[in-house]
Short mmCIF file of C-alpha atoms in Angstrom, two decimals:
data_model
loop_
_atom_site.label_atom_id
_atom_site.label_comp_id
_atom_site.label_asym_id
_atom_site.label_seq_id
_atom_site.Cartn_x
_atom_site.Cartn_y
_atom_site.Cartn_z
CA UNK A 854 -52.08 41.96 108.03
CA UNK A 855 -50.76 43.57 105.03
CA UNK A 856 -53.26 42.49 102.16
CA UNK A 857 -50.22 41.08 99.56
CA UNK A 858 -48.22 39.48 102.18
CA UNK A 859 -47.16 35.84 101.62
CA UNK A 860 -49.40 34.90 104.58
CA UNK A 861 -52.16 36.39 103.26
CA UNK A 862 -51.97 35.00 99.83
CA UNK A 863 -51.46 31.36 101.50
CA UNK A 864 -54.31 31.98 103.82
CA UNK A 865 -56.73 33.03 101.15
CA UNK A 866 -55.79 30.37 98.71
CA UNK A 867 -56.00 27.68 101.41
CA UNK A 868 -59.76 28.68 102.63
CA UNK A 869 -61.05 28.64 99.02
CA UNK A 870 -59.72 25.35 98.52
CA UNK A 871 -60.70 23.50 101.87
CA UNK A 872 -64.26 25.36 101.41
CA UNK A 873 -64.58 23.95 98.01
CA UNK A 874 -63.46 20.55 98.95
CA UNK A 875 -66.19 20.57 101.55
CA UNK A 876 -68.81 21.31 99.01
CA UNK A 877 -67.64 19.00 96.62
CA UNK A 878 -67.33 16.12 98.95
CA UNK A 879 -71.41 16.43 99.88
CA UNK A 880 -72.12 16.91 96.03
CA UNK A 881 -69.92 13.82 95.33
CA UNK A 882 -71.86 11.87 98.09
CA UNK A 883 -75.37 13.11 96.69
CA UNK A 884 -74.56 12.22 93.16
CA UNK A 885 -72.45 8.99 93.48
CA UNK A 886 -75.36 6.58 94.10
CA UNK A 887 -77.02 7.95 90.90
CA UNK A 888 -73.89 7.83 88.66
CA UNK A 889 -73.25 4.02 89.87
CA UNK A 890 -76.99 3.24 89.20
CA UNK A 891 -76.50 4.72 85.80
CA UNK A 892 -73.87 2.54 84.98
CA UNK A 893 -75.56 -0.50 86.23
CA UNK A 894 -78.27 0.25 84.11
CA UNK A 895 -76.48 0.92 80.81
CA UNK A 896 -74.27 -2.40 81.84
CA UNK A 897 -77.49 -4.35 82.12
CA UNK A 898 -79.02 -3.18 79.22
CA UNK A 899 -76.27 -3.79 77.12
CA UNK A 900 -75.98 -7.48 78.58
CA UNK A 901 -79.49 -8.03 78.07
CA UNK A 902 -78.85 -6.94 74.03
CA UNK A 903 -75.83 -9.14 73.46
CA UNK A 904 -77.58 -12.11 75.33
CA UNK A 905 -80.94 -12.32 74.11
CA UNK A 906 -81.94 -15.64 75.05
CA UNK A 907 -80.59 -15.12 78.67
CA UNK A 908 -82.84 -15.42 81.36
CA UNK A 909 -80.20 -15.38 84.48
CA UNK A 910 -76.83 -13.34 84.48
CA UNK A 911 -74.00 -14.67 86.64
CA UNK A 912 -71.30 -12.78 87.06
CA UNK A 913 -67.82 -14.38 87.45
CA UNK A 914 -64.29 -13.65 87.85
CA UNK A 915 -61.55 -15.42 86.15
CA UNK A 916 -57.91 -14.27 85.34
CA UNK A 917 -58.75 -10.97 87.33
CA UNK A 918 -61.34 -10.10 84.80
CA UNK A 919 -65.14 -10.00 84.90
CA UNK A 920 -67.21 -12.09 82.46
CA UNK A 921 -71.23 -12.36 82.55
CA UNK A 922 -72.24 -16.02 81.97
CA UNK A 923 -76.30 -16.01 80.64
CA UNK A 924 -78.27 -19.02 81.45
CA UNK A 925 -81.50 -19.76 79.83
CA UNK A 926 -84.65 -21.10 81.75
CA UNK A 927 -83.48 -24.72 82.21
CA UNK A 928 -80.06 -23.82 83.57
CA UNK A 929 -78.03 -24.44 80.17
CA UNK A 930 -75.22 -21.76 79.49
CA UNK A 931 -76.45 -19.73 76.44
CA UNK A 932 -73.50 -17.30 75.82
CA UNK A 933 -70.96 -15.32 77.97
CA UNK A 934 -70.82 -11.45 77.89
CA UNK A 935 -67.89 -9.40 78.35
CA UNK A 936 -67.22 -5.86 78.29
CA UNK A 937 -64.16 -4.34 76.74
CA UNK A 938 -62.79 -0.89 75.80
CA UNK A 939 -59.94 0.49 73.48
CA UNK A 940 -58.87 3.69 71.76
CA UNK A 941 -61.20 4.89 69.00
CA UNK A 942 -61.18 8.38 66.61
CA UNK A 943 -61.83 10.53 69.48
CA UNK A 944 -61.59 8.93 72.65
CA UNK A 945 -62.32 5.30 74.30
CA UNK A 946 -64.84 3.00 72.68
CA UNK A 947 -66.61 0.67 75.53
CA UNK A 948 -68.35 -2.25 73.97
CA UNK A 949 -70.06 -5.17 75.38
CA UNK A 950 -69.74 -8.47 73.12
CA UNK A 951 -72.00 -11.42 73.57
CA UNK A 952 -70.25 -14.82 72.21
CA UNK A 953 -71.40 -18.59 72.63
CA UNK A 954 -68.37 -20.14 73.70
CA UNK A 955 -69.90 -23.73 72.12
CA UNK A 956 -70.35 -22.43 68.54
CA UNK A 957 -67.08 -20.31 69.09
CA UNK A 958 -69.19 -17.71 67.82
CA UNK A 959 -70.17 -13.71 68.07
CA UNK A 960 -74.06 -13.38 69.15
CA UNK A 961 -74.15 -9.74 68.99
CA UNK A 962 -72.02 -6.36 70.32
CA UNK A 963 -73.74 -3.40 71.74
CA UNK A 964 -71.55 0.15 72.28
CA UNK A 965 -71.55 1.04 75.84
CA UNK A 966 -69.55 4.51 75.32
CA UNK A 967 -68.05 6.39 72.54
CA UNK A 968 -67.05 9.58 71.69
CA UNK A 969 -67.07 9.55 68.04
CA UNK A 970 -68.05 12.13 65.56
CA UNK A 971 -72.02 12.71 65.34
CA UNK A 972 -73.29 11.60 61.83
CA UNK A 973 -69.92 9.46 61.16
CA UNK A 974 -68.18 7.74 63.72
CA UNK A 975 -71.02 7.47 65.96
CA UNK A 976 -72.95 5.18 63.65
CA UNK A 977 -71.12 2.49 64.92
CA UNK A 978 -73.92 2.27 67.44
CA UNK A 979 -76.37 1.56 64.75
CA UNK A 980 -77.71 -1.81 63.64
CA UNK A 981 -76.01 -1.74 60.15
CA UNK A 982 -72.64 -1.65 61.60
CA UNK A 983 -73.30 -3.99 64.58
CA UNK A 984 -74.63 -6.48 62.62
CA UNK A 985 -72.07 -7.01 60.86
CA UNK A 986 -70.65 -9.13 64.23
CA UNK A 987 -73.80 -11.09 64.23
CA UNK A 988 -72.93 -14.98 64.16
CA UNK A 989 -69.25 -14.51 63.11
CA UNK A 990 -66.77 -17.19 64.08
CA UNK A 991 -64.02 -16.31 66.32
CA UNK A 992 -60.74 -15.27 64.82
CA UNK A 993 -59.35 -12.06 63.04
CA UNK A 994 -61.66 -9.72 61.11
CA UNK A 995 -61.11 -7.69 57.97
CA UNK A 996 -62.41 -4.32 57.44
CA UNK A 997 -63.62 -3.60 54.20
CA UNK A 998 -65.69 -0.67 52.31
CA UNK A 999 -67.99 -2.79 50.12
CA UNK A 1000 -70.70 -5.29 51.32
CA UNK A 1001 -68.57 -8.23 52.95
CA UNK A 1002 -68.19 -11.20 50.58
CA UNK A 1003 -66.07 -13.59 52.95
CA UNK A 1004 -67.31 -14.88 56.41
CA UNK A 1005 -64.55 -12.56 57.97
CA UNK A 1006 -65.17 -9.31 56.29
CA UNK A 1007 -66.33 -6.67 58.63
CA UNK A 1008 -68.16 -3.43 56.57
CA UNK A 1009 -67.12 -0.27 57.87
CA UNK A 1010 -69.42 2.84 58.29
CA UNK A 1011 -69.43 5.10 55.61
CA UNK A 1012 -66.93 7.78 56.08
CA UNK A 1013 -65.70 6.43 59.12
CA UNK A 1014 -63.13 3.95 58.46
CA UNK A 1015 -60.87 4.63 61.65
CA UNK A 1016 -63.87 4.20 63.94
CA UNK A 1017 -65.23 0.81 62.63
CA UNK A 1018 -61.43 -0.57 62.22
CA UNK A 1019 -60.76 0.13 65.88
CA UNK A 1020 -64.07 -0.85 67.21
CA UNK A 1021 -63.32 -4.60 65.02
CA UNK A 1022 -59.84 -4.54 66.87
CA UNK A 1023 -61.56 -3.94 70.26
CA UNK A 1024 -63.91 -6.61 69.36
CA UNK A 1025 -61.01 -8.82 68.46
CA UNK A 1026 -59.10 -8.39 71.80
CA UNK A 1027 -62.41 -9.01 73.66
CA UNK A 1028 -62.70 -12.34 71.70
CA UNK A 1029 -59.35 -13.21 72.48
CA UNK A 1030 -59.58 -12.47 76.00
CA UNK A 1031 -62.78 -14.44 76.54
CA UNK A 1032 -60.81 -17.11 74.68
CA UNK A 1033 -57.68 -17.06 77.16
CA UNK A 1034 -60.03 -17.29 80.30
CA UNK A 1035 -62.35 -19.93 79.16
CA UNK A 1036 -59.22 -22.19 77.85
CA UNK A 1037 -59.31 -21.51 74.18
CA UNK A 1038 -63.18 -22.65 73.88
CA UNK A 1039 -62.10 -26.21 73.10
CA UNK B 71 -83.36 53.93 91.25
CA UNK B 72 -84.05 54.01 87.91
CA UNK B 73 -80.70 54.76 86.73
CA UNK B 74 -79.55 51.67 88.72
CA UNK B 75 -82.68 49.56 86.71
CA UNK B 76 -81.30 50.93 83.69
CA UNK B 77 -77.83 50.12 84.44
CA UNK B 78 -78.87 46.59 85.13
CA UNK B 79 -80.85 46.28 81.95
CA UNK B 80 -77.74 47.70 79.79
CA UNK B 81 -75.47 45.39 82.13
CA UNK B 82 -77.46 42.39 80.95
CA UNK B 83 -77.95 43.21 77.34
CA UNK B 84 -74.29 43.70 76.70
CA UNK B 85 -73.67 39.82 76.45
CA UNK B 86 -76.82 39.39 73.90
CA UNK B 87 -75.40 41.41 71.41
CA UNK B 88 -73.12 44.15 71.81
CA UNK B 89 -70.25 42.20 73.26
CA UNK B 90 -71.84 38.74 72.49
CA UNK B 91 -68.91 36.46 73.41
CA UNK B 92 -69.17 34.45 70.25
CA UNK B 93 -70.08 36.53 67.67
CA UNK B 94 -68.55 39.99 68.85
CA UNK B 95 -65.75 39.28 71.64
CA UNK B 96 -64.82 35.43 69.91
CA UNK B 97 -63.41 34.30 73.18
CA UNK B 98 -64.36 30.50 74.55
CA UNK B 99 -63.98 29.01 70.89
CA UNK B 100 -62.61 25.70 72.15
CA UNK B 101 -66.05 24.48 73.06
CA UNK B 102 -67.83 26.66 70.68
CA UNK B 103 -65.95 24.93 68.00
CA UNK B 104 -65.88 21.45 69.41
CA UNK B 105 -69.26 20.98 70.87
CA UNK B 106 -71.80 22.53 68.42
CA UNK B 107 -72.09 19.60 65.85
CA UNK B 108 -75.51 18.55 67.67
CA UNK B 109 -78.22 20.82 68.95
CA UNK B 110 -78.69 19.02 71.84
CA UNK B 111 -74.86 19.24 72.90
CA UNK B 112 -74.69 23.11 71.95
CA UNK B 113 -77.67 23.50 74.06
CA UNK B 114 -76.34 21.58 77.52
CA UNK B 115 -72.69 23.22 76.92
CA UNK B 116 -74.34 26.59 76.65
CA UNK B 117 -76.62 26.10 80.16
CA UNK B 118 -73.78 24.38 81.59
CA UNK B 119 -71.32 27.42 80.82
CA UNK B 120 -73.90 29.64 81.99
CA UNK B 121 -74.59 27.96 85.30
CA UNK B 122 -70.62 28.14 85.88
CA UNK B 123 -70.51 31.82 84.97
CA UNK B 124 -73.38 33.04 86.71
CA UNK B 125 -72.14 31.34 90.08
CA UNK B 126 -68.50 32.12 89.79
CA UNK B 127 -69.52 35.93 89.24
CA UNK B 128 -71.74 35.84 92.41
CA UNK B 129 -69.16 34.30 93.98
CA UNK B 130 -66.01 36.56 93.13
CA UNK B 131 -67.82 39.67 93.31
CA UNK B 132 -69.08 39.04 96.80
CA UNK B 133 -65.42 38.00 98.37
CA UNK B 134 -63.52 40.22 95.65
CA UNK B 135 -62.07 42.61 98.87
CA UNK B 136 -60.94 39.65 100.69
CA UNK B 137 -58.98 38.06 97.59
CA UNK B 138 -55.07 39.95 97.71
CA UNK B 139 -54.72 40.90 94.13
CA UNK B 140 -51.54 38.67 93.73
CA UNK B 141 -53.45 35.40 93.68
CA UNK B 142 -56.77 36.58 92.27
CA UNK B 143 -56.37 34.31 89.19
CA UNK B 144 -55.56 31.13 91.03
CA UNK B 145 -58.78 32.18 93.62
CA UNK B 146 -61.09 32.55 90.48
CA UNK B 147 -59.73 29.46 88.98
CA UNK B 148 -60.74 27.53 92.19
CA UNK B 149 -63.97 28.74 92.47
CA UNK B 150 -64.65 28.03 88.87
CA UNK B 151 -63.37 24.63 88.76
CA UNK B 152 -65.36 24.03 92.20
CA UNK B 153 -68.86 25.22 90.06
CA UNK B 154 -67.31 23.00 87.16
CA UNK B 155 -66.81 19.89 88.96
CA UNK B 156 -70.77 20.46 90.41
CA UNK B 157 -71.95 20.37 86.77
CA UNK B 158 -69.98 17.09 85.88
CA UNK B 159 -71.23 15.28 88.77
CA UNK B 160 -74.67 16.65 88.42
CA UNK B 161 -74.92 16.08 84.79
CA UNK B 162 -73.46 12.31 84.90
CA UNK B 163 -76.13 11.65 87.56
CA UNK B 164 -79.34 12.85 86.17
CA UNK B 165 -78.42 13.35 82.27
CA UNK B 166 -75.85 10.54 81.85
CA UNK B 167 -76.62 10.65 77.92
CA UNK B 168 -75.56 14.51 77.68
CA UNK B 169 -72.73 13.76 80.10
CA UNK B 170 -71.53 11.29 77.45
CA UNK B 171 -71.44 13.02 74.48
CA UNK B 172 -69.99 16.26 76.40
CA UNK B 173 -67.70 13.98 77.56
CA UNK B 174 -64.41 15.60 78.38
CA UNK B 175 -65.43 19.06 77.36
CA UNK B 176 -67.35 19.76 80.70
CA UNK B 177 -64.34 19.70 82.85
CA UNK B 178 -62.65 21.86 80.36
CA UNK B 179 -65.50 24.66 81.01
CA UNK B 180 -62.78 25.32 83.90
CA UNK B 181 -60.58 27.19 81.07
CA UNK B 182 -63.06 28.58 79.00
CA UNK B 183 -61.50 32.17 78.88
CA UNK B 184 -65.07 33.48 78.59
CA UNK B 185 -65.47 32.63 82.83
CA UNK B 186 -61.98 33.67 83.71
CA UNK B 187 -62.39 36.87 81.26
CA UNK B 188 -65.72 37.90 82.97
CA UNK B 189 -64.29 37.61 86.51
CA UNK B 190 -61.62 39.56 85.67
CA UNK B 191 -63.12 42.49 83.74
CA UNK B 192 -66.56 42.66 85.47
CA UNK B 193 -67.37 40.69 88.88
CA UNK B 194 -63.90 41.79 90.24
CA UNK B 195 -65.07 45.52 89.79
CA UNK B 196 -68.51 45.61 90.26
CA UNK B 197 -71.37 44.92 93.04
CA UNK B 198 -73.06 41.99 93.10
CA UNK B 199 -76.31 42.76 91.35
CA UNK B 200 -74.49 44.20 88.49
CA UNK B 201 -72.36 40.81 88.42
CA UNK B 202 -75.40 38.96 88.40
CA UNK B 203 -76.92 40.71 85.27
CA UNK B 204 -73.66 40.63 83.66
CA UNK B 205 -73.59 36.96 83.81
CA UNK B 206 -76.94 36.12 82.90
CA UNK B 207 -76.46 38.11 79.91
CA UNK B 208 -73.46 36.72 78.71
CA UNK B 209 -74.36 33.07 79.57
CA UNK B 210 -77.62 33.94 77.39
CA UNK B 211 -75.72 35.31 74.77
CA UNK B 212 -73.41 32.19 74.72
CA UNK B 213 -76.12 29.87 74.88
CA UNK B 214 -78.05 31.47 71.77
CA UNK B 215 -74.82 31.60 69.69
CA UNK B 216 -73.96 28.11 70.46
CA UNK B 217 -77.49 27.01 69.65
CA UNK B 218 -77.77 28.93 66.54
CA UNK B 219 -74.29 27.79 65.53
CA UNK B 220 -75.14 23.97 66.33
CA UNK B 221 -78.58 24.41 64.40
CA UNK B 222 -76.79 25.43 61.00
CA UNK B 223 -74.70 22.32 61.54
CA UNK B 224 -76.86 19.85 62.70
CA UNK B 225 -79.43 20.82 60.09
CA UNK B 226 -76.69 20.86 57.07
CA UNK B 227 -74.71 17.78 58.35
CA UNK B 228 -77.29 15.52 59.08
CA UNK B 229 -80.58 16.78 57.98
CA UNK B 230 -82.19 17.04 61.68
CA UNK B 231 -82.51 19.41 64.49
CA UNK B 232 -82.63 18.34 68.12
CA UNK B 233 -82.30 14.93 66.62
CA UNK B 234 -85.47 15.04 64.60
CA UNK B 235 -84.88 14.09 61.12
CA UNK B 236 -86.14 17.40 59.26
CA UNK B 237 -85.10 17.02 55.84
CA UNK B 238 -86.10 13.86 53.61
CA UNK B 239 -83.89 11.08 51.92
CA UNK B 240 -83.45 13.48 48.86
CA UNK B 241 -80.93 15.45 51.06
CA UNK B 242 -77.56 14.45 51.00
CA UNK B 243 -76.06 15.67 54.26
CA UNK B 244 -72.93 17.73 54.17
CA UNK B 245 -70.58 15.79 56.45
CA UNK B 246 -68.17 18.48 56.47
CA UNK B 247 -70.75 20.42 58.59
CA UNK B 248 -70.48 18.31 61.71
CA UNK B 249 -66.57 17.80 61.51
CA UNK B 250 -64.43 20.70 62.95
CA UNK B 251 -63.85 22.31 59.51
CA UNK B 252 -67.31 22.82 59.37
CA UNK B 253 -67.45 24.61 62.71
CA UNK B 254 -64.80 26.91 61.44
CA UNK B 255 -66.66 27.64 58.19
CA UNK B 256 -70.29 28.04 60.12
CA UNK B 257 -68.84 30.47 62.80
CA UNK B 258 -66.90 32.50 59.84
CA UNK B 259 -70.54 33.16 57.79
CA UNK B 260 -72.22 33.58 61.17
CA UNK B 261 -69.67 36.51 62.18
CA UNK B 262 -70.15 37.65 58.82
CA UNK B 263 -73.82 38.26 58.79
CA UNK B 264 -73.66 39.53 62.24
CA UNK B 265 -71.44 42.10 61.20
CA UNK B 266 -73.78 43.12 57.97
CA UNK B 267 -76.53 43.12 60.50
CA UNK B 268 -74.42 45.10 63.36
CA UNK B 269 -73.67 47.76 60.58
CA UNK B 270 -77.27 48.48 59.39
CA UNK B 271 -78.19 48.79 62.95
CA UNK B 272 -75.70 51.59 63.42
CA UNK B 273 -76.47 53.20 60.49
CA UNK B 274 -80.19 53.30 61.32
CA UNK B 275 -79.66 54.89 64.54
CA UNK B 276 -77.49 57.22 62.93
CA UNK B 277 -79.89 58.44 60.22
CA UNK B 278 -82.69 59.63 62.62
#
């Protein structure tokens, strides 16, 4: 068979493709349990962070969204956690938000995944920024560059206004998703 | 035999300095500039690229005679992509935090021209042992260059090294260093320094 014939080319590429696919199937099957366990673990830590008083977490599905209801040891619902994502400065930001439905307040937020600039936007994962949302009532927030003077103000991370504003918007969206699913909270 | 060993050593050393992918050949700039904002990222990217480079040079060198010339580039890309996908899954499974911070730059190793370039200029024309020596040298050369670049950027940009705070509160971080512009500035200055060192080295040898 001539080396550069069309047949030879097709056979070569098909063979490499098939061998590659077989090898990657094994790699996939080997790694996927670890990958899923990692994601599960990240989610569990995040839920614990945003619902610190919850002893037991129940996963519920409402309006085709997954919510995590947190209960304390005596069976009272202490809060709800919800995972939401949106665009950041460099890529998607994925966060977990914990809310108190009765008080209509955010308890805490936790950043699961992000690709923001290290040293700048990446500081949305630090307590200084996240604490902005602790105890905030539901509603629309305003991102400001100075220490907040009103309840609905959120202080941006210095030098990372876009990351801060986008995270704030994701939080607002998450709150309205929860509100929709749980009938406006009232 | 000794000629053979000498050949191998010179193949290996080639990538470390003389034809260092970053400071000499100036190829593979996309990951170089994008992920060297922290030392952990720089090191991880260097090692991941080295693994892909070594594995694919070995495979390409082994099967080079079976690949028709007209489809050699797509064949190389398929082989490279296989190893890159392996690295991607491996990092996600065992080093999730590194996988998260490198994110889409891991799949992008497929199109790193350093890797394709070495298949075309070296592995496809040389035996396996020489290709391995070349890949190892190029891989280490790429890794140390990324590490140096990220060390400078992390130290000046955040005052830390490998995430450990080195410089105290008195130091005001130069934020530009962790931004893309800082990558260009650092790379330019480092290449200038390398050129001066390279020039002196050649002058020394001619003096003898």
